[in-house]
Coordinates of C-alpha atoms in Angstrom, one line a residue:
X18 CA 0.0 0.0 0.0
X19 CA 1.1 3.5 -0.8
X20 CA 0.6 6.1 1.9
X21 CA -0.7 9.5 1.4
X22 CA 1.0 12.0 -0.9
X23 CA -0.4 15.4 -0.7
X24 CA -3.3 14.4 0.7
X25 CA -4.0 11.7 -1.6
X26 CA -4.3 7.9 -0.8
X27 CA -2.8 5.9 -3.3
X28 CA -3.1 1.8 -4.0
X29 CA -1.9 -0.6 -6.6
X30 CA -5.8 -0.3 -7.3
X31 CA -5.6 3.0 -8.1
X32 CA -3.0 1.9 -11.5
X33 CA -5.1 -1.2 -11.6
X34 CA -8.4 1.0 -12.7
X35 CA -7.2 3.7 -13.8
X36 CA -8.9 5.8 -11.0
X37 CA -7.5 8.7 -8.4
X38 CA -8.9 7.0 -5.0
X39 CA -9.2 3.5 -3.7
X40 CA -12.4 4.4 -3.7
X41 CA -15.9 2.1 -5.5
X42 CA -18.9 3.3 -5.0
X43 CA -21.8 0.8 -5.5
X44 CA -25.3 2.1 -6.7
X45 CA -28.3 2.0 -8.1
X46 CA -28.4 5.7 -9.5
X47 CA -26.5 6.3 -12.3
X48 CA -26.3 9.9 -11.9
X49 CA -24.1 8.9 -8.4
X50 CA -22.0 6.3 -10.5
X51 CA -21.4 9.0 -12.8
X52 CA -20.6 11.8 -10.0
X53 CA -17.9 9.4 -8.0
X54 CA -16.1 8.6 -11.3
X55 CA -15.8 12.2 -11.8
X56 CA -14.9 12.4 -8.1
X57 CA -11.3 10.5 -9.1
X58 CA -13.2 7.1 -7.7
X59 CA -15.2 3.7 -9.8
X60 CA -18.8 4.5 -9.7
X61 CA -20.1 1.1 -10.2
X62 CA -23.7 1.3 -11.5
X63 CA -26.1 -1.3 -9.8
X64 CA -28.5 -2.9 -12.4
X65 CA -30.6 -5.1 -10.6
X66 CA -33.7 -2.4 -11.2
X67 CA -33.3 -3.3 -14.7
X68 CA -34.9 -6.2 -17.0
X69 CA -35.6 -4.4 -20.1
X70 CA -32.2 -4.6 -22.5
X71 CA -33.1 -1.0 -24.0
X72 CA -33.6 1.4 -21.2
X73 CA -30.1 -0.4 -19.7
X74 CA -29.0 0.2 -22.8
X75 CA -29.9 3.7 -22.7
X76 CA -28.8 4.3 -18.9
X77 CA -25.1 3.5 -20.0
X78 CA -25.3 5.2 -22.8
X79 CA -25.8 8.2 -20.6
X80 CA -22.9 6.5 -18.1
X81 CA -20.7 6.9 -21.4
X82 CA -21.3 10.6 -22.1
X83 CA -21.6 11.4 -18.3
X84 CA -17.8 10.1 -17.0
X85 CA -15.8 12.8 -18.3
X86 CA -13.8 9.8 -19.8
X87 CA -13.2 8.4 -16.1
X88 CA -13.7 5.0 -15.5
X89 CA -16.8 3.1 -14.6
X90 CA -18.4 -0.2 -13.7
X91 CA -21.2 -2.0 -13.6
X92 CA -23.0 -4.7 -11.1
X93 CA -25.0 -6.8 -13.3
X94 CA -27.4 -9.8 -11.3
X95 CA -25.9 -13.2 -12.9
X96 CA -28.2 -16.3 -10.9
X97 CA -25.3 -19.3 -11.1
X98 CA -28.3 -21.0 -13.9
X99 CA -30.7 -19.5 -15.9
X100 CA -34.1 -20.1 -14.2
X101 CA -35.9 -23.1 -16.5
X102 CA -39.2 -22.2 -16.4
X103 CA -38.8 -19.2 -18.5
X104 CA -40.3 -15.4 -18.3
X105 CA -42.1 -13.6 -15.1
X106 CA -45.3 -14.9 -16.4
X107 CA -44.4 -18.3 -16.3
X108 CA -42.1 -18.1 -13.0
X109 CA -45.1 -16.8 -11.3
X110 CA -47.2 -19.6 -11.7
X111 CA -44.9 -21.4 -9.3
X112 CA -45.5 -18.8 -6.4
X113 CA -48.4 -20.2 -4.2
X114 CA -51.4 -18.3 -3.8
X115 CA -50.8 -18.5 0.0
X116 CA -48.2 -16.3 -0.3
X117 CA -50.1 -13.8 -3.1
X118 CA -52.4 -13.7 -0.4
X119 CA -50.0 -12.9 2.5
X120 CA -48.6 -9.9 0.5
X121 CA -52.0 -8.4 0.1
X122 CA -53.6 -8.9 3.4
X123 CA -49.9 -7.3 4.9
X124 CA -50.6 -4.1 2.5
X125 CA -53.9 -3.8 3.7
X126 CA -53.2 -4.1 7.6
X127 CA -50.5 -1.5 6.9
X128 CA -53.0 1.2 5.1
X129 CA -50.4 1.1 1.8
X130 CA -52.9 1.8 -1.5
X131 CA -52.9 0.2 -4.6
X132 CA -50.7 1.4 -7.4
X133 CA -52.3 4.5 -9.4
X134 CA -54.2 3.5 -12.5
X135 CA -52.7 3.4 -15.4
X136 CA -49.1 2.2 -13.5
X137 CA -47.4 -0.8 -14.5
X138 CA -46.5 -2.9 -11.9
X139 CA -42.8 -4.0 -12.0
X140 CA -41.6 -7.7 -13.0
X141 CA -38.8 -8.0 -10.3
X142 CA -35.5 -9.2 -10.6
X143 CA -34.7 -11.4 -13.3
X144 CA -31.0 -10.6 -14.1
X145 CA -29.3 -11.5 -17.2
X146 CA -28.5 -8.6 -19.0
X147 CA -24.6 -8.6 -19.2
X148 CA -24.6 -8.8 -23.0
X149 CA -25.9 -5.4 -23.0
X150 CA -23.3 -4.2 -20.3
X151 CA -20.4 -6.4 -22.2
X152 CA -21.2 -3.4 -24.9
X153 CA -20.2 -0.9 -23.3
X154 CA -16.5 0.8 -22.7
X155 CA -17.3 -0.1 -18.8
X156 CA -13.3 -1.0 -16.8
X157 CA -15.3 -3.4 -14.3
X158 CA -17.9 -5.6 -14.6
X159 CA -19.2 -7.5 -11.1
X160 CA -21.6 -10.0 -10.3
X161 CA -23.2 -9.5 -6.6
X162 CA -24.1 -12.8 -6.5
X163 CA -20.6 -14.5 -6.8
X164 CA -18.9 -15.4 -9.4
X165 CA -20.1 -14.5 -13.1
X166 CA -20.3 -17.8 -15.2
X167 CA -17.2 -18.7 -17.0
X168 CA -18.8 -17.4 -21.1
X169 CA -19.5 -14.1 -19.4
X170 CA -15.6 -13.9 -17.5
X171 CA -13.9 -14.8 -20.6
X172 CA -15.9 -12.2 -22.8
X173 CA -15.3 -9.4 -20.5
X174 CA -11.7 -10.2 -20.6
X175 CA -11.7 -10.5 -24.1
X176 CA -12.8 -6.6 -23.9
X177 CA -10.5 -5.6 -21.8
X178 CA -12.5 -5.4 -18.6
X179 CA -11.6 -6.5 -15.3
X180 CA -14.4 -8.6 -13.3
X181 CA -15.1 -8.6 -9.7
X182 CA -17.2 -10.5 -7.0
X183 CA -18.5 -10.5 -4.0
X184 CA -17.6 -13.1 -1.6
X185 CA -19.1 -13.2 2.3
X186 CA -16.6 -16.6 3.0
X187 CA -12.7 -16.9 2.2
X188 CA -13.5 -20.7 0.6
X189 CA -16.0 -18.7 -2.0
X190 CA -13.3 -15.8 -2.7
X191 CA -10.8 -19.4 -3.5
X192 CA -13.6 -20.5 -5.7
X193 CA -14.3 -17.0 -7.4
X194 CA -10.5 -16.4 -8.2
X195 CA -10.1 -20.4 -9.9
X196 CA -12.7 -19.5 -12.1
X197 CA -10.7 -16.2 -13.2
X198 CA -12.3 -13.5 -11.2
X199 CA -9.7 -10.6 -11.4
X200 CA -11.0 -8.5 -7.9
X201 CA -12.8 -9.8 -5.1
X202 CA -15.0 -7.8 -3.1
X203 CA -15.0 -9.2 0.8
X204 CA -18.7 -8.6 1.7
X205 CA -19.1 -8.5 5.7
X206 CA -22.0 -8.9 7.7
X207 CA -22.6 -5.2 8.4
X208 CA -23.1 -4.5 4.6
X209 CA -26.4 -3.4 3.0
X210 CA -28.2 -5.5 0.5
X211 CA -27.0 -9.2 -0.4
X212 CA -24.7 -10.4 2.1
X213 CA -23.4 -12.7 4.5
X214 CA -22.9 -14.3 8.3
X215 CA -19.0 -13.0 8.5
X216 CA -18.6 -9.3 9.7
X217 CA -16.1 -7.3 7.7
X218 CA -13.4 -7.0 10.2
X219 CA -13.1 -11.0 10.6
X220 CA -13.7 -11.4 6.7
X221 CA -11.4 -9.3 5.2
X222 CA -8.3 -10.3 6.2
X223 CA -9.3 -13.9 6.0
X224 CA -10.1 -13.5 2.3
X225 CA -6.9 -11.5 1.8
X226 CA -4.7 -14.0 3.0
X227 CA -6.7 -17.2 1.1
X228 CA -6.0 -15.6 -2.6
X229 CA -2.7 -14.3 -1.9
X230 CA -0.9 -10.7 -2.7
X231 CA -1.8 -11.2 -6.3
X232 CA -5.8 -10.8 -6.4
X233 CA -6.7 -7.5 -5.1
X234 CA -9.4 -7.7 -2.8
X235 CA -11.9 -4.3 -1.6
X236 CA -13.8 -4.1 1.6
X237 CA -16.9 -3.5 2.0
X238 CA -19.8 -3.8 4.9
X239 CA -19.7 -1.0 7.7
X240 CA -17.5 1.1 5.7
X241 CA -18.8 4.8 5.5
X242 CA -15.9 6.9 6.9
X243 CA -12.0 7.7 6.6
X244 CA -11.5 5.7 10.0
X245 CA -13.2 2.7 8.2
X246 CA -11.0 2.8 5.2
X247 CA -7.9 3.3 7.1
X248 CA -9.4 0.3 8.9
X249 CA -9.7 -1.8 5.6
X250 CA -6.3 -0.8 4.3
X251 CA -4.9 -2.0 7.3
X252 CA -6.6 -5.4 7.3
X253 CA -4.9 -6.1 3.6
X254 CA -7.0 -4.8 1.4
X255 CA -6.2 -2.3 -1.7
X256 CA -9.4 -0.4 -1.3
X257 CA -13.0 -0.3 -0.6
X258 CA -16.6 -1.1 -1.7
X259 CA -19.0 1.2 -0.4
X260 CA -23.0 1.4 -0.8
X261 CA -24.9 2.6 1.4
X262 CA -22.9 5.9 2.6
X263 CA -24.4 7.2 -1.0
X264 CA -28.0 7.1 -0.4
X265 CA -28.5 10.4 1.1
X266 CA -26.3 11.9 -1.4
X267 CA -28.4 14.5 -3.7
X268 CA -27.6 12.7 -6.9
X269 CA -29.5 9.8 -5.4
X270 CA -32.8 12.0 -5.3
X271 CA -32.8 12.0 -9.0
X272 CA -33.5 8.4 -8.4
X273 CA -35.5 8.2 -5.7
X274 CA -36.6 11.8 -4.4
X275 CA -39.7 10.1 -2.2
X276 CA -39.0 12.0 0.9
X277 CA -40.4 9.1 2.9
X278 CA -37.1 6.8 1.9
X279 CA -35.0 10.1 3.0
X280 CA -37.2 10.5 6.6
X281 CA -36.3 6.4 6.7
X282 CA -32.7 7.0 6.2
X283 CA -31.5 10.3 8.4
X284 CA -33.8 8.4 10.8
X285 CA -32.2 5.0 11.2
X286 CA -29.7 4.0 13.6
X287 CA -26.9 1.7 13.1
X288 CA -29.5 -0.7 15.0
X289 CA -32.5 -0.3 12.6
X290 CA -31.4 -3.0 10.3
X291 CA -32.3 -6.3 9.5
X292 CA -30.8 -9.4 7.3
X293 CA -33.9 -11.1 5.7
X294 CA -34.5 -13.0 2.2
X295 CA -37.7 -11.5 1.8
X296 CA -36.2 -8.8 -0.5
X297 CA -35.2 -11.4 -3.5
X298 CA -34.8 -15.1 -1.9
X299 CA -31.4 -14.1 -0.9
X300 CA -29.9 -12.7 2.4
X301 CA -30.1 -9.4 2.2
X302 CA -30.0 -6.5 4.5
X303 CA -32.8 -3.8 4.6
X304 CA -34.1 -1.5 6.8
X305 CA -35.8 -2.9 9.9
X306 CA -39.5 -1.7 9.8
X307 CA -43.2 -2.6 9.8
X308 CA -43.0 -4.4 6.3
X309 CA -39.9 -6.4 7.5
X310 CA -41.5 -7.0 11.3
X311 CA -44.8 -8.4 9.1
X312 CA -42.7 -11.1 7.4
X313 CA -41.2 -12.5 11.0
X314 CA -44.6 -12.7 12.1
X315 CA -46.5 -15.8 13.9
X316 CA -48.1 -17.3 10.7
X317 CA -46.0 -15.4 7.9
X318 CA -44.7 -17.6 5.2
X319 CA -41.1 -18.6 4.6
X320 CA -40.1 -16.5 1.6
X321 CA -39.3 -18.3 -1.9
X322 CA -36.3 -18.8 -3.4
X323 CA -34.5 -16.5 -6.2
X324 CA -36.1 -14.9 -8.1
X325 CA -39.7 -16.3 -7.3
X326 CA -39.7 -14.0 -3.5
X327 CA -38.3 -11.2 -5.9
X328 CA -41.4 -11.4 -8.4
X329 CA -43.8 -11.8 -5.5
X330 CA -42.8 -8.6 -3.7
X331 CA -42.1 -6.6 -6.9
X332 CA -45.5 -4.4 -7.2
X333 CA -45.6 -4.4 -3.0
X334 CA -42.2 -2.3 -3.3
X335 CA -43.6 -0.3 -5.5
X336 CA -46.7 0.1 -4.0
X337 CA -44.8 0.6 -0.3
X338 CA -42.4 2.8 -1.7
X339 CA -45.5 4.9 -3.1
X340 CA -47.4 5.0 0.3
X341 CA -45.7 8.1 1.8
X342 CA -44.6 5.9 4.9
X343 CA -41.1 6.1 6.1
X344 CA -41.9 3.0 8.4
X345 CA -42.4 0.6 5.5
X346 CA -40.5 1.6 2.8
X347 CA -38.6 -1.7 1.6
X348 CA -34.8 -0.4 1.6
X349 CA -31.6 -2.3 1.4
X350 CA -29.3 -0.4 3.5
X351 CA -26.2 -1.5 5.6
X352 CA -25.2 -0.5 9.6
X353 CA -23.7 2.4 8.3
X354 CA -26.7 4.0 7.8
X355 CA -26.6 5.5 11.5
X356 CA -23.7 7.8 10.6
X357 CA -25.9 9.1 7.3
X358 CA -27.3 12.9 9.2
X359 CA -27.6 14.7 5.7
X360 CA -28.2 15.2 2.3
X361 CA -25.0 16.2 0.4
X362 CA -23.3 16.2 -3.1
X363 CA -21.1 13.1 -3.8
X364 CA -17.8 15.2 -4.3
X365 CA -18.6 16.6 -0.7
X366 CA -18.8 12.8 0.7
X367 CA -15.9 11.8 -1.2
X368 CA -13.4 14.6 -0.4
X369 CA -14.7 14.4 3.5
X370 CA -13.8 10.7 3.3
X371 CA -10.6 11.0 1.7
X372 CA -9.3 13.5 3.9
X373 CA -10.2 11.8 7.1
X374 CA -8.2 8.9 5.4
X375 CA -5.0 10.8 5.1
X376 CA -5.3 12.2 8.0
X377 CA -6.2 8.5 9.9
X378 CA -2.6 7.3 7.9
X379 CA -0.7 10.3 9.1
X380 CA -1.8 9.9 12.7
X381 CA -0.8 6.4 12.7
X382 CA 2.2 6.8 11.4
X383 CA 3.0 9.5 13.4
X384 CA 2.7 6.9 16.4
X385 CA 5.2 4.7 14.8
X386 CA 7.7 7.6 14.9
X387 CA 6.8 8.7 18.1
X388 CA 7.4 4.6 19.3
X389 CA 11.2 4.6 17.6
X390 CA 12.4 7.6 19.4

């Protein structure tokens, strides 16, 4: 690891990307991607709100014009198989009616209206659109849940892009890496969204140490500070992942300006989380709230695999995100959310975090100096 030179942070991740700061950001918005790739960091543009190939099409497009020629990647859902039964029309006919009927009896109790007429209820997450990413001049792409499947690693490589994963055990980093995964992310416990029973300060050194010095490996989970990323450097890794520290940014409004998700946020503590699969069929962390209480309920159903719980809940996000209700809004977000207080631009967040960085690596070393006279 490099230390800092004029204020700067510097990592072999840094030459690796092409990028100022050891700094990705993760994110649905692509108006944030955009703003921390300008900010001398990887925005990394989350597209698991996308199934139609054209509007992601169009998104990067925009990513393209909106970089100023910085470097950016994208998260793209890649399920290990293809789901057999086909579409979201035929995958729901495997979703019981007992759970239909859980959904809507929950949005009831909870007062939460139907969608507006004339609104088209979303399909949920069905993943699979990497060919469309593959065309773009993206540096990264990254699979969230694990490694991408060996056609789509060796065509991004064949376009010069690096690929990453996420990885919540050291023995799925090993596996991820065999199969030719260029960066792994080590996911803790703390993080927001899909992730896993290790917490980040136990992870990442365990990951680091089981692919060696020569696979770079970010940290992510709990990591929304320069104290934090001085933390991650110092437990091996080359840089950081970070999520959720961008939500309250005020790019992200352009995304999601529904000030009930903002009251939800600046209102959370680090203790007003929860890890649940009833966001997709996968672990995920969310906000801990009415809607999440309802599902660990006497009498609630156990939620479906991927991407069957995804389809179920699909129009109940929209329709909870609709409601004007901070206390049901259904939000992934990580621990890290307590230390969220305000609504600022990205370049604020990123320069705060970089200098507290600097100035966490001077202090230290400053204590080594201090310890050899």
């Amino acid at each position: 690891m490099s230390g800092p030179v004029n204020g700067r942070v510097t990592t072999p991740l840094c030459d690796l990307l092409g990028i100022e700061h050891p700094v990705a950001g993760f994110t649905p918005s692509e108006h944030v991607a955009a703003a921390i790739s300008r900010a001398g960091g990887l925005g990394v543009l989350g597209c698991v709100r996308f199934n139609d190939p054209a509007e992601l099409d169009t998104v990067l497009d925009w990513m393209d014009r909106n970089t100023d020629g910085r470097p950016y990647g994208i998260d793209v859902v890649m399920p290990a198989r293809v789901p057999a039964e086909g579409g979201p029309e035929d995958l729901s006919q495997l979703i019981p009616q007992a759970h239909k009927d859980f959904v809507e009896r929950t949005l009831l109790r909870l007062g939460v209206p139907p969608l507006p007429d004339g609104a088209r209820a979303a399909d949920g997450v069905l993943g699979w659109l990497h060919s469309i990413a593959l065309g773009h001049p993206a540096r990264l792409i990254a699979n969230a849940l694990g490694p991408p499947p060996p056609d789509v690693i060796a065509s991004a490589h064949e376009r010069g892009m690096l690929v990453a994963a996420l990885a919540g055990k050291a023995e799925h980093a090993r596996r991820q890496v065999a199969n030719g995964v260029d960066i792994v992310v080590a996911q803790g416990y703390e993080a927001g969204g899909h992730t896993g029973e290790i917490a980040t300060m136990v992870l990442v050194p365990e990951i680091v140490d089981a692919v060696g010095a020569e696979t770079p490996v970010l940290a992510a989970g709990g990591i929304g500070s320069g104290r934090q990323v001085a933390a991650a450097l110092a437990l091996g890794a080359v840089g950081v992942w970070m999520g959720s520290a961008w939500l309250l940014t005020q790019e992200y409004q352009q995304l999601s300006a529904a000030p009930a998700v903002q009251q939800a946020l600046l209102a959370a503590t680090s203790s007003d989380t929860v890890r649940s699969r009833i966001y997709s069929g996968k672990p995920a962390r969310l906000l801990k709230n009415k809607w999440t209480d309802a599902w660990e309920r006497e009498g609630a159903p156990e939620p479906l695999r991927m991407p069957l719980q995804n389809l179920l809940v699909s129009e109940a996000h929209q329709r909870l995100m609709r409601s004007g209700q901070p206390d049901v809004v259904p939000m992934p977000a990580g621990q890290i959310v307590g230390r969220m207080t305000e609504i600022r631009p990205v370049a604020d967040v990123m320069a705060e975090l970089l200098q507290e960085t600097a100035g966490v690596l001077d202090r230290l070393a400053s204590l080594r100096r201090h310890g050899l006279r």
